[in-house]
Coordinates of C-alpha atoms and ligand atoms in Angstrom, one line a residue:
M741 CA 4.8 54.7 10.3
K742 CA 2.3 52.4 8.4
F743 CA 3.1 51.3 4.8
P744 CA 0.3 51.8 2.3
P745 CA -2.0 48.8 1.7
G746 CA -0.5 46.5 -1.0
F747 CA 3.1 47.6 -0.3
K748 CA 5.2 44.5 -0.6
F749 CA 8.4 43.4 1.2
G750 CA 11.0 41.0 -0.2
A751 CA 14.6 39.9 -0.1
A752 CA 17.0 39.2 -2.9
T753 CA 19.9 37.0 -4.0
S754 CA 21.6 36.1 -7.3
A755 CA 22.6 32.8 -8.9
Y756 CA 26.4 32.9 -8.8
Q757 CA 26.3 34.3 -5.3
I758 CA 24.2 31.5 -3.7
E759 CA 23.7 28.5 -5.9
G760 CA 27.1 26.8 -5.9
A761 CA 27.0 23.5 -8.0
W762 CA 29.2 25.3 -10.5
N763 CA 29.6 22.1 -12.6
A764 CA 26.4 20.2 -11.7
S765 CA 24.9 18.2 -14.5
D766 CA 25.6 19.9 -17.8
K767 CA 25.9 23.5 -16.6
G768 CA 28.3 25.5 -18.8
R769 CA 31.1 27.8 -17.4
N770 CA 30.6 31.4 -16.8
I771 CA 33.1 34.2 -16.4
W772 CA 33.3 33.8 -12.6
D773 CA 33.8 30.0 -12.7
S774 CA 36.6 30.5 -15.2
M775 CA 38.4 33.6 -13.8
I776 CA 38.4 32.4 -10.2
H777 CA 39.6 28.9 -11.1
K778 CA 42.4 30.3 -13.0
N779 CA 43.4 32.8 -10.4
P780 CA 41.7 32.3 -6.9
S781 CA 43.8 35.2 -5.5
I782 CA 41.6 37.8 -7.2
I783 CA 39.1 37.2 -4.4
E784 CA 39.9 38.8 -1.1
D785 CA 39.5 35.6 1.0
G786 CA 40.3 33.1 -1.7
T787 CA 36.7 31.7 -1.8
S788 CA 34.5 31.3 -4.8
G789 CA 30.9 30.6 -5.8
D790 CA 31.7 26.9 -6.4
V791 CA 29.6 25.9 -3.4
T792 CA 28.8 29.1 -1.5
C793 CA 25.3 28.7 0.1
D794 CA 24.7 25.6 -1.9
S795 CA 21.3 26.7 -2.9
Y796 CA 21.3 24.4 -5.8
H797 CA 20.8 21.6 -3.3
L798 CA 19.4 23.7 -0.4
W799 CA 16.7 25.6 -2.2
R800 CA 14.0 24.3 0.1
E801 CA 15.8 25.9 3.0
D802 CA 15.9 29.2 1.2
V803 CA 12.2 29.1 0.6
Q804 CA 11.6 28.1 4.2
I805 CA 13.6 31.1 5.6
A806 CA 11.8 33.4 3.1
H807 CA 8.6 32.0 4.4
D808 CA 9.7 32.4 8.1
L809 CA 10.4 36.1 7.4
G810 CA 6.9 36.4 5.9
L811 CA 8.3 37.8 2.6
H812 CA 5.8 38.7 0.0
F813 CA 8.3 38.1 -2.8
Y814 CA 11.8 36.6 -3.3
R815 CA 14.0 38.1 -5.9
F816 CA 16.6 35.6 -7.3
S817 CA 18.4 35.3 -10.6
I818 CA 18.7 32.6 -13.2
S819 CA 22.1 31.4 -14.2
W820 CA 22.4 31.7 -18.0
T821 CA 24.7 28.7 -18.4
R822 CA 22.6 26.5 -16.2
I823 CA 19.8 26.9 -18.7
L824 CA 21.8 27.2 -21.9
P825 CA 25.1 25.4 -21.2
T826 CA 26.8 26.7 -24.3
G827 CA 25.4 30.2 -23.8
F828 CA 23.5 29.8 -27.0
P829 CA 20.1 28.2 -27.7
N830 CA 21.4 25.1 -29.4
K831 CA 21.0 23.2 -26.2
I832 CA 18.6 23.6 -23.2
S833 CA 19.6 21.9 -20.0
K834 CA 16.8 19.8 -18.6
D835 CA 18.3 19.8 -15.2
G836 CA 18.8 23.5 -15.2
V837 CA 15.2 24.1 -16.2
R838 CA 14.0 21.6 -13.5
Y839 CA 16.0 23.3 -10.8
Y840 CA 14.2 26.7 -11.3
N841 CA 10.9 24.9 -11.8
K842 CA 11.2 23.4 -8.3
L843 CA 12.2 26.7 -6.8
I844 CA 9.4 28.7 -8.4
D845 CA 6.8 26.0 -7.5
E846 CA 7.9 25.8 -3.9
L847 CA 7.8 29.6 -3.6
L848 CA 4.3 29.8 -5.0
K849 CA 3.2 26.9 -2.8
K850 CA 4.3 29.0 0.2
G851 CA 2.6 32.1 -1.1
I852 CA 5.8 33.9 -2.0
E853 CA 5.9 35.7 -5.4
P854 CA 9.1 34.9 -7.4
I855 CA 10.7 37.9 -8.9
V856 CA 13.2 36.8 -11.5
T857 CA 16.3 38.5 -12.8
L858 CA 17.6 37.1 -16.1
Y859 CA 21.1 38.4 -15.8
H860 CA 23.1 39.1 -12.7
F861 CA 26.8 39.4 -13.7
D862 CA 27.4 35.8 -14.6
L863 CA 28.1 36.0 -18.3
P864 CA 28.7 32.7 -20.2
L865 CA 32.4 32.3 -20.8
S866 CA 31.7 31.5 -24.5
I867 CA 30.1 34.9 -24.9
Q868 CA 32.9 36.7 -23.0
N869 CA 35.4 35.0 -25.4
L870 CA 33.5 36.7 -28.2
G871 CA 33.8 40.2 -26.6
G872 CA 31.0 40.0 -24.0
W873 CA 29.0 43.1 -23.6
T874 CA 31.0 45.0 -26.1
N875 CA 30.0 42.8 -29.0
P876 CA 26.7 44.0 -30.5
L877 CA 25.7 40.4 -31.3
I878 CA 25.2 40.0 -27.6
V879 CA 21.9 41.8 -28.1
D880 CA 20.5 38.8 -30.0
W881 CA 22.2 36.2 -27.8
F882 CA 20.6 37.7 -24.7
A883 CA 17.3 37.8 -26.5
D884 CA 17.6 34.1 -27.3
Y885 CA 18.3 33.4 -23.7
A886 CA 15.4 35.6 -22.5
R887 CA 13.1 33.9 -24.9
T888 CA 14.0 30.5 -23.5
V889 CA 13.5 31.6 -19.9
F890 CA 10.1 33.2 -20.6
L891 CA 9.0 30.0 -22.4
M892 CA 9.8 28.0 -19.3
Y893 CA 8.6 30.2 -16.5
A894 CA 6.4 33.1 -17.8
D895 CA 3.3 31.2 -16.8
R896 CA 4.3 31.5 -13.1
V897 CA 6.7 34.5 -12.9
K898 CA 4.9 37.8 -13.1
T899 CA 7.7 40.2 -12.3
W900 CA 10.9 40.3 -14.2
V901 CA 14.2 42.1 -14.2
T902 CA 16.1 41.8 -17.4
I903 CA 19.6 43.0 -16.4
N904 CA 21.0 43.8 -13.0
E905 CA 23.0 47.1 -12.5
P906 CA 24.2 47.9 -16.0
M907 CA 26.2 50.7 -14.6
I908 CA 28.4 48.1 -12.8
I909 CA 28.5 45.9 -15.8
C910 CA 29.7 48.7 -18.0
D911 CA 31.1 51.8 -16.2
F912 CA 32.5 50.1 -13.1
N913 CA 33.9 47.1 -15.0
Y914 CA 35.6 48.9 -17.9
N915 CA 36.8 51.9 -15.8
V916 CA 38.0 50.2 -12.7
G917 CA 38.3 46.6 -13.9
N918 CA 37.8 45.5 -10.4
L919 CA 35.2 42.9 -11.1
V920 CA 35.3 39.8 -13.4
P921 CA 36.1 39.8 -16.3
Q922 CA 38.7 42.3 -15.2
I923 CA 39.1 44.1 -18.5
T924 CA 39.8 47.8 -18.4
E925 CA 39.2 49.9 -21.4
E926 CA 38.0 53.3 -20.4
F927 CA 37.6 55.0 -23.8
L928 CA 35.0 52.9 -25.6
G929 CA 34.3 50.0 -23.2
P930 CA 31.8 51.6 -20.9
F931 CA 29.9 53.3 -23.7
I932 CA 29.6 50.5 -26.2
C933 CA 28.6 48.2 -23.3
N934 CA 26.1 50.9 -22.2
K935 CA 24.4 50.8 -25.6
N936 CA 24.4 47.0 -26.0
V937 CA 23.0 46.5 -22.5
L938 CA 20.1 48.8 -23.3
M939 CA 19.5 47.2 -26.6
A940 CA 19.6 43.7 -25.1
H941 CA 17.2 44.7 -22.4
A942 CA 14.9 46.3 -24.9
K943 CA 14.8 43.2 -27.1
A944 CA 14.0 41.0 -24.1
W945 CA 11.3 43.4 -23.0
R946 CA 9.7 43.4 -26.4
I947 CA 9.7 39.6 -26.6
Y948 CA 7.9 39.5 -23.2
D949 CA 5.6 42.3 -24.2
E950 CA 4.5 40.8 -27.5
N951 CA 4.1 37.2 -26.3
Y952 CA 3.3 37.0 -22.6
K953 CA 2.2 40.3 -21.1
E954 CA -1.4 40.2 -22.1
K955 CA -1.8 36.6 -21.3
Y956 CA -0.1 36.6 -17.9
Q957 CA -0.4 40.3 -16.9
G958 CA 3.3 40.4 -15.9
K959 CA 5.7 43.3 -15.8
I960 CA 9.3 43.6 -16.7
S961 CA 12.1 46.2 -16.3
I962 CA 15.8 46.7 -15.9
A963 CA 17.5 47.2 -12.4
N964 CA 19.4 50.5 -12.3
N965 CA 21.6 51.4 -9.3
P966 CA 22.1 55.1 -9.2
I967 CA 24.3 56.5 -6.5
W968 CA 22.6 59.6 -5.3
L969 CA 24.9 62.5 -6.3
E970 CA 24.6 65.7 -4.3
A971 CA 26.1 69.1 -4.9
Q972 CA 28.9 69.9 -2.3
T973 CA 28.1 73.6 -2.4
E974 CA 25.4 75.6 -4.2
K975 CA 27.8 76.5 -7.0
D976 CA 28.2 72.8 -7.8
E977 CA 24.5 72.3 -8.4
E978 CA 24.6 72.5 -12.2
L979 CA 27.6 70.2 -12.4
S980 CA 25.8 67.7 -10.1
E981 CA 22.9 67.7 -12.5
R982 CA 25.3 66.8 -15.3
A983 CA 26.8 64.1 -13.2
R984 CA 23.4 62.6 -12.5
E985 CA 22.6 62.7 -16.3
F986 CA 25.9 61.0 -16.9
G987 CA 25.4 58.3 -14.2
V988 CA 21.7 57.7 -14.1
G989 CA 20.5 59.4 -17.3
R990 CA 22.7 57.4 -19.6
Y991 CA 21.1 54.2 -18.4
S992 CA 17.6 55.6 -18.0
D993 CA 16.8 58.4 -20.5
P994 CA 16.9 56.0 -23.5
I995 CA 14.2 53.9 -21.8
Y996 CA 12.1 56.3 -19.7
S997 CA 12.3 59.7 -21.3
K998 CA 9.6 61.0 -23.6
E999 CA 12.1 61.7 -26.4
G1000 CA 14.2 58.5 -26.1
G1001 CA 18.0 58.4 -26.8
W1002 CA 20.9 59.6 -24.7
P1003 CA 20.5 62.7 -22.4
P1004 CA 21.1 65.5 -25.0
T1005 CA 23.6 67.4 -22.7
I1006 CA 25.7 64.3 -22.3
E1007 CA 25.6 63.4 -26.0
K1008 CA 27.0 66.9 -26.7
I1009 CA 29.7 66.8 -24.0
M1010 CA 30.8 63.4 -25.2
A1011 CA 31.0 64.5 -28.8
E1012 CA 33.1 67.5 -27.9
Y1013 CA 35.4 65.7 -25.5
S1014 CA 36.0 62.8 -28.0
K1015 CA 36.9 65.4 -30.6
K1016 CA 39.4 67.0 -28.2
Q1017 CA 40.9 63.6 -27.6
G1018 CA 41.4 63.1 -31.4
F1019 CA 38.6 60.7 -32.0
P1020 CA 36.9 61.2 -35.4
Y1021 CA 33.6 60.2 -33.8
S1022 CA 31.9 60.4 -30.4
R1023 CA 33.0 57.7 -28.0
L1024 CA 29.3 57.5 -27.0
P1025 CA 27.8 55.4 -29.9
S1026 CA 24.7 56.9 -31.4
F1027 CA 21.3 55.3 -31.7
T1028 CA 19.7 55.1 -35.1
D1029 CA 16.1 56.3 -35.1
E1030 CA 15.0 52.7 -35.3
E1031 CA 17.2 51.7 -32.3
K1032 CA 15.9 54.7 -30.3
K1033 CA 12.3 53.5 -30.9
L1034 CA 13.2 50.0 -30.0
V1035 CA 14.6 51.0 -26.6
Q1036 CA 12.2 53.9 -25.7
G1037 CA 9.3 52.9 -23.4
T1038 CA 10.6 49.5 -22.6
Y1039 CA 9.5 49.5 -18.9
D1040 CA 6.6 48.5 -16.8
Y1041 CA 8.0 49.8 -13.6
F1042 CA 11.3 51.3 -12.3
S1043 CA 13.6 48.8 -10.6
L1044 CA 15.8 50.7 -8.2
N1045 CA 18.8 49.3 -6.4
H1046 CA 20.0 51.9 -3.9
Y1047 CA 22.8 51.8 -1.4
T1048 CA 24.7 55.1 -1.1
S1049 CA 25.5 58.7 -2.0
R1050 CA 28.4 61.0 -3.0
L1051 CA 29.1 64.7 -3.0
V1052 CA 30.0 66.3 -6.3
R1053 CA 32.4 69.2 -6.7
S1054 CA 34.4 70.6 -9.6
A1055 CA 38.1 69.6 -9.8
R1056 CA 40.6 72.2 -8.7
A1057 CA 42.9 73.6 -11.4
D1058 CA 45.8 71.4 -10.3
E1059 CA 43.7 68.3 -9.7
D1060 CA 43.3 65.3 -12.0
P1061 CA 39.7 64.2 -11.6
G1062 CA 40.9 60.6 -12.2
L1063 CA 38.8 57.7 -13.3
W1064 CA 35.8 56.9 -11.1
Y1065 CA 33.5 54.0 -11.4
I1066 CA 30.8 56.1 -12.9
S1067 CA 32.1 57.5 -16.2
G1068 CA 32.2 61.2 -16.7
S1069 CA 34.6 62.4 -14.1
R1070 CA 37.2 63.5 -16.8
E1071 CA 34.6 64.7 -19.3
L1072 CA 32.8 66.8 -16.6
N1073 CA 36.1 67.6 -14.7
L1074 CA 34.5 66.7 -11.4
V1075 CA 35.4 64.9 -8.2
L1076 CA 33.1 62.7 -6.2
E1077 CA 33.6 62.5 -2.5
K1078 CA 32.2 61.0 0.6
D1079 CA 30.8 63.5 3.1
P1080 CA 32.7 63.0 6.3
Q1081 CA 29.4 63.4 8.2
W1082 CA 28.0 60.3 6.6
P1083 CA 28.8 57.2 8.6
K1084 CA 31.3 54.9 7.0
T1085 CA 30.7 51.1 6.7
D1086 CA 32.9 48.0 6.4
F1087 CA 32.0 48.0 2.7
V1088 CA 34.2 50.7 1.2
Y1089 CA 31.7 51.8 -1.5
I1090 CA 28.9 52.4 1.0
V1091 CA 28.6 55.5 3.2
I1092 CA 25.3 55.9 4.9
Q1093 CA 23.0 58.7 3.9
P1094 CA 19.4 57.5 4.1
E1095 CA 18.0 60.8 2.8
G1096 CA 19.8 59.9 -0.5
I1097 CA 17.2 57.3 -1.4
R1098 CA 14.3 59.9 -1.0
R1099 CA 16.2 62.5 -3.1
Q1100 CA 17.0 59.9 -5.8
I1101 CA 13.4 58.9 -6.0
A1102 CA 12.3 62.6 -6.3
W1103 CA 14.8 63.2 -9.0
L1104 CA 13.7 60.1 -11.0
N1105 CA 10.0 61.1 -10.6
K1106 CA 10.7 64.6 -11.8
R1107 CA 12.7 63.5 -14.8
Y1108 CA 10.5 60.6 -15.9
H1109 CA 7.2 61.5 -14.4
N1110 CA 5.4 59.4 -11.8
L1111 CA 7.1 56.1 -12.0
S1112 CA 5.9 53.0 -10.3
I1113 CA 9.0 52.2 -8.4
L1114 CA 10.1 48.8 -6.9
I1115 CA 13.1 49.1 -4.7
T1116 CA 14.9 45.9 -5.8
E1117 CA 17.9 46.2 -3.5
N1118 CA 19.0 48.0 -0.4
G1119 CA 21.2 46.6 2.5
L1120 CA 24.3 46.8 4.5
G1121 CA 27.6 44.9 4.2
T1122 CA 29.5 44.1 7.3
R1123 CA 32.7 42.2 8.0
S1124 CA 31.4 41.0 11.3
S1125 CA 29.2 38.0 11.3
D1126 CA 27.7 38.9 14.6
N1127 CA 24.1 37.9 14.6
Y1128 CA 23.1 40.8 16.8
D1129 CA 23.4 43.2 13.8
T1130 CA 22.0 46.5 15.0
G1131 CA 23.9 48.4 12.3
R1132 CA 21.9 46.5 9.6
I1133 CA 18.7 47.1 11.5
H1134 CA 19.3 50.8 11.6
Y1135 CA 20.3 51.0 8.0
I1136 CA 17.2 49.2 6.9
R1137 CA 14.9 51.1 9.3
D1138 CA 16.4 54.5 8.3
H1139 CA 16.0 53.8 4.6
L1140 CA 12.5 52.5 5.1
K1141 CA 11.7 55.8 7.0
Q1142 CA 12.8 57.8 4.0
I1143 CA 10.8 55.6 1.7
L1144 CA 7.7 56.3 3.8
L1145 CA 8.5 60.0 3.6
A1146 CA 8.8 59.7 -0.2
I1147 CA 5.4 58.0 -0.3
K1148 CA 3.6 60.2 2.1
E1149 CA 5.2 63.6 1.7
D1150 CA 6.3 63.5 -1.9
G1151 CA 3.6 61.4 -3.3
A1152 CA 5.9 58.8 -4.8
N1153 CA 4.4 55.6 -6.1
I1154 CA 6.7 53.0 -4.4
V1155 CA 5.3 49.6 -4.6
G1156 CA 7.7 47.5 -2.7
Y1157 CA 11.1 47.1 -0.9
T1158 CA 13.8 44.4 -1.1
V1159 CA 16.6 43.8 1.3
W1160 CA 19.9 42.7 -0.1
S1161 CA 20.3 40.0 1.0
L1162 CA 18.2 37.1 2.2
M1163 CA 21.4 35.5 3.5
D1164 CA 25.1 35.9 3.5
N1165 CA 26.6 34.9 0.2
F1166 CA 29.5 35.2 -2.2
E1167 CA 30.0 39.0 -2.3
W1168 CA 32.0 39.1 -5.5
M1169 CA 35.6 40.3 -5.0
F1170 CA 35.2 40.3 -1.2
G1171 CA 34.2 36.6 -1.3
Q1172 CA 32.6 35.4 1.9
S1173 CA 34.2 38.1 4.1
M1174 CA 31.5 40.7 3.3
K1175 CA 28.1 39.8 4.8
F1176 CA 24.8 41.3 3.7
G1177 CA 22.5 38.6 5.1
L1178 CA 19.4 38.9 7.2
Y1179 CA 20.4 35.3 7.8
D1180 CA 23.9 34.3 8.7
V1181 CA 25.3 31.4 6.7
D1182 CA 27.8 29.0 8.3
F1183 CA 30.0 28.3 5.3
S1184 CA 32.0 25.7 7.2
H1185 CA 28.9 23.7 8.0
P1186 CA 28.2 20.9 5.4
L1187 CA 24.6 22.1 5.3
R1188 CA 25.5 25.8 5.1
R1189 CA 23.3 26.3 8.2
R1190 CA 21.2 29.5 7.9
T1191 CA 20.6 31.4 11.2
P1192 CA 18.4 34.5 11.5
R1193 CA 20.1 37.6 12.7
A1194 CA 18.5 40.3 14.8
S1195 CA 17.8 42.1 11.5
A1196 CA 15.7 39.1 10.3
H1197 CA 13.5 39.4 13.4
F1198 CA 13.2 43.1 12.9
Y1199 CA 12.3 42.8 9.3
R1200 CA 9.8 40.0 10.0
N1201 CA 8.1 42.3 12.5
V1202 CA 8.0 45.2 10.0
I1203 CA 6.4 42.9 7.5
K1204 CA 3.9 41.4 10.0
H1205 CA 2.7 44.8 11.2
H1206 CA 3.1 46.5 7.9
S1207 CA 4.7 49.3 9.8
L1208 CA 8.0 50.7 11.0
D1209 CA 6.5 51.1 14.4
V1210 CA 7.9 47.9 15.8
P1211 CA 10.1 47.3 18.8
H1212 CA 13.8 47.0 18.3
P1213 CA 14.8 43.3 18.7
S1214 CA 17.1 44.1 21.6
H1215 CA 13.9 43.7 23.7
H1216 CA 13.7 40.1 22.8
W1217 CA 17.2 39.3 21.8
D1218 CA 18.0 37.0 24.7
K1219 CA 15.1 34.8 23.8
Y1220 CA 16.1 34.8 20.1
R1221 CA 19.7 34.1 20.9
K1222 CA 18.7 31.0 22.8
T1223 CA 16.3 29.8 20.3
Y1224 CA 18.4 30.3 17.2
N1225 CA 22.0 30.5 18.1
N1226 CA 22.4 27.8 20.7
G1227 CA 19.5 25.6 20.3
V1228 CA 19.6 25.0 16.5
T1229 CA 18.6 21.5 15.7
I1230 CA 19.4 19.9 12.4
K1231 CA 16.1 19.0 10.8
Y1232 CA 15.5 15.4 9.6
S1233 CA 15.0 16.7 6.1
N1234 CA 18.6 18.1 6.3
C1235 CA 20.0 14.8 7.4
F1236 CA 18.2 13.2 4.5
L1237 CA 19.8 15.8 2.2
V1238 CA 23.3 15.1 3.5
L1239 CA 22.8 11.4 2.7
L1240 CA 21.5 12.2 -0.8
V1241 CA 24.5 14.5 -1.4
L1242 CA 26.9 11.9 -0.2
L1243 CA 25.2 9.3 -2.3
E1244 CA 25.4 11.6 -5.3
H1245 CA 29.1 12.0 -4.7
I1246 CA 29.7 8.3 -4.5
I1247 CA 27.8 7.6 -7.7
C1248 CA 29.6 10.4 -9.5
K1249 CA 33.0 9.0 -8.4
L1250 CA 32.0 5.5 -9.5
L1251 CA 30.8 6.8 -12.9
L1252 CA 33.9 8.8 -13.4
N1253 CA 36.2 5.9 -12.6
Ligands
LIG965 C1 24.5 45.0 -5.9 C2 24.5 43.7 -6.6 O1 23.4 43.6 -7.4 C3 24.7 42.5 -5.7 O2 25.1 41.4 -6.5 C4 25.7 42.8 -4.6 O3 26.0 41.7 -3.9 C5 25.2 44.0 -3.8 N1 25.0 45.1 -4.6 C6 26.1 44.3 -2.7 O4 27.3 44.7 -3.2

């Protein structure tokens, strides 16, 4: 049950989900600020990221809880419009830059490695107004933003993620439209976006590679979030492989495969299907040779977000495969289902099949040959805020078991594991009603008090012993409950912070008047 020496443990968050301070200083508006302010009812519980965990002010608390957990690294993201208020490099925000400087320095002071994601769903509104991820010019706009961020922080940040979950940004968004910016366009949207995201990632990767890699010995990649797709019956095996190529290959082959470019099978299927639909060209835009070369090989490790699995079967004759959040259901005439044996969770997208992570890793290693894999997200969402969260403990423990098996039995090179999330936060369309935190956050408390759940104690023990062979926190829960749930004392530093925030409010009011 021991993890290999050097295996690292971390936890993750993202800017819009935790920072709050949506209009602090000269921060520009992003798509979430704008859409939620216009129509708050799009979020299940009517909350927003306006304040959320208030990490813009409470970053010291975040670093402290990361330290209390014994994390080796903390993965957070940078808000594009906090650094570049207009979305473009004509203006760099001094306050924005200062904020992340403080956070990075404090993490390093406490011996925690910062892992930084450049883009985690919070597109500048200005860029969305110009077509967002479907405008090919975004490739250069993203490169400008990346260049600015590297310039500021590359001396201290050694692990980077360019873009988080392109499959969500493109397929999920344009097929289901159930995330901001709520634009559905199933024909070209997912595929143009797919290509632009890869190109934007590649440009940022090359900027880092050419200017910083040798000097700082850092690494950089893109965070993919494959859902493990498993054949329902033996006769669905070939179809499942196509589905994996559609879902995972389309976002990974162009970067990781020896040949570069789209998975050839998918390129062919898309060309034929587009023709059948009357398009005079393939809906999957092609790469020029130059573009293929630009994207191919732009990785230093594989960043894997993994949560769940689905079964694949072919659609029956009378059945419309419908539109799913991974493109390809119509083109491949397939249906994705949840196995009734896999436990359901409060989070509708997640059913629990821990073996899926091991199988996914084996598939990636077979296709792309011995990757160095960093699991950049894995975790469980619950509606209950009960701090005795045994479900989360089991989810994390069972996935870690499979990761150990992948390492020890399959020879996978997995270098670390990240829990989503360090603390409860703004879970996109579910708002604050879906909780992923190792720490509970009291959103009604002015200081957004953070309280460790049982899962935090469990994870801390795993990290401390570098092993899964640790007691279940139920043994000690009474003690923990007393210490943390009833006996929480507000620290002096917190009181000082409240005073500062109040003072800031008063000064702002006076200035505005
Ligand atoms: C993946 C995303 O990266 C993150 O933002 C989200 O909160 C979690 N999954 C849970 O849905």
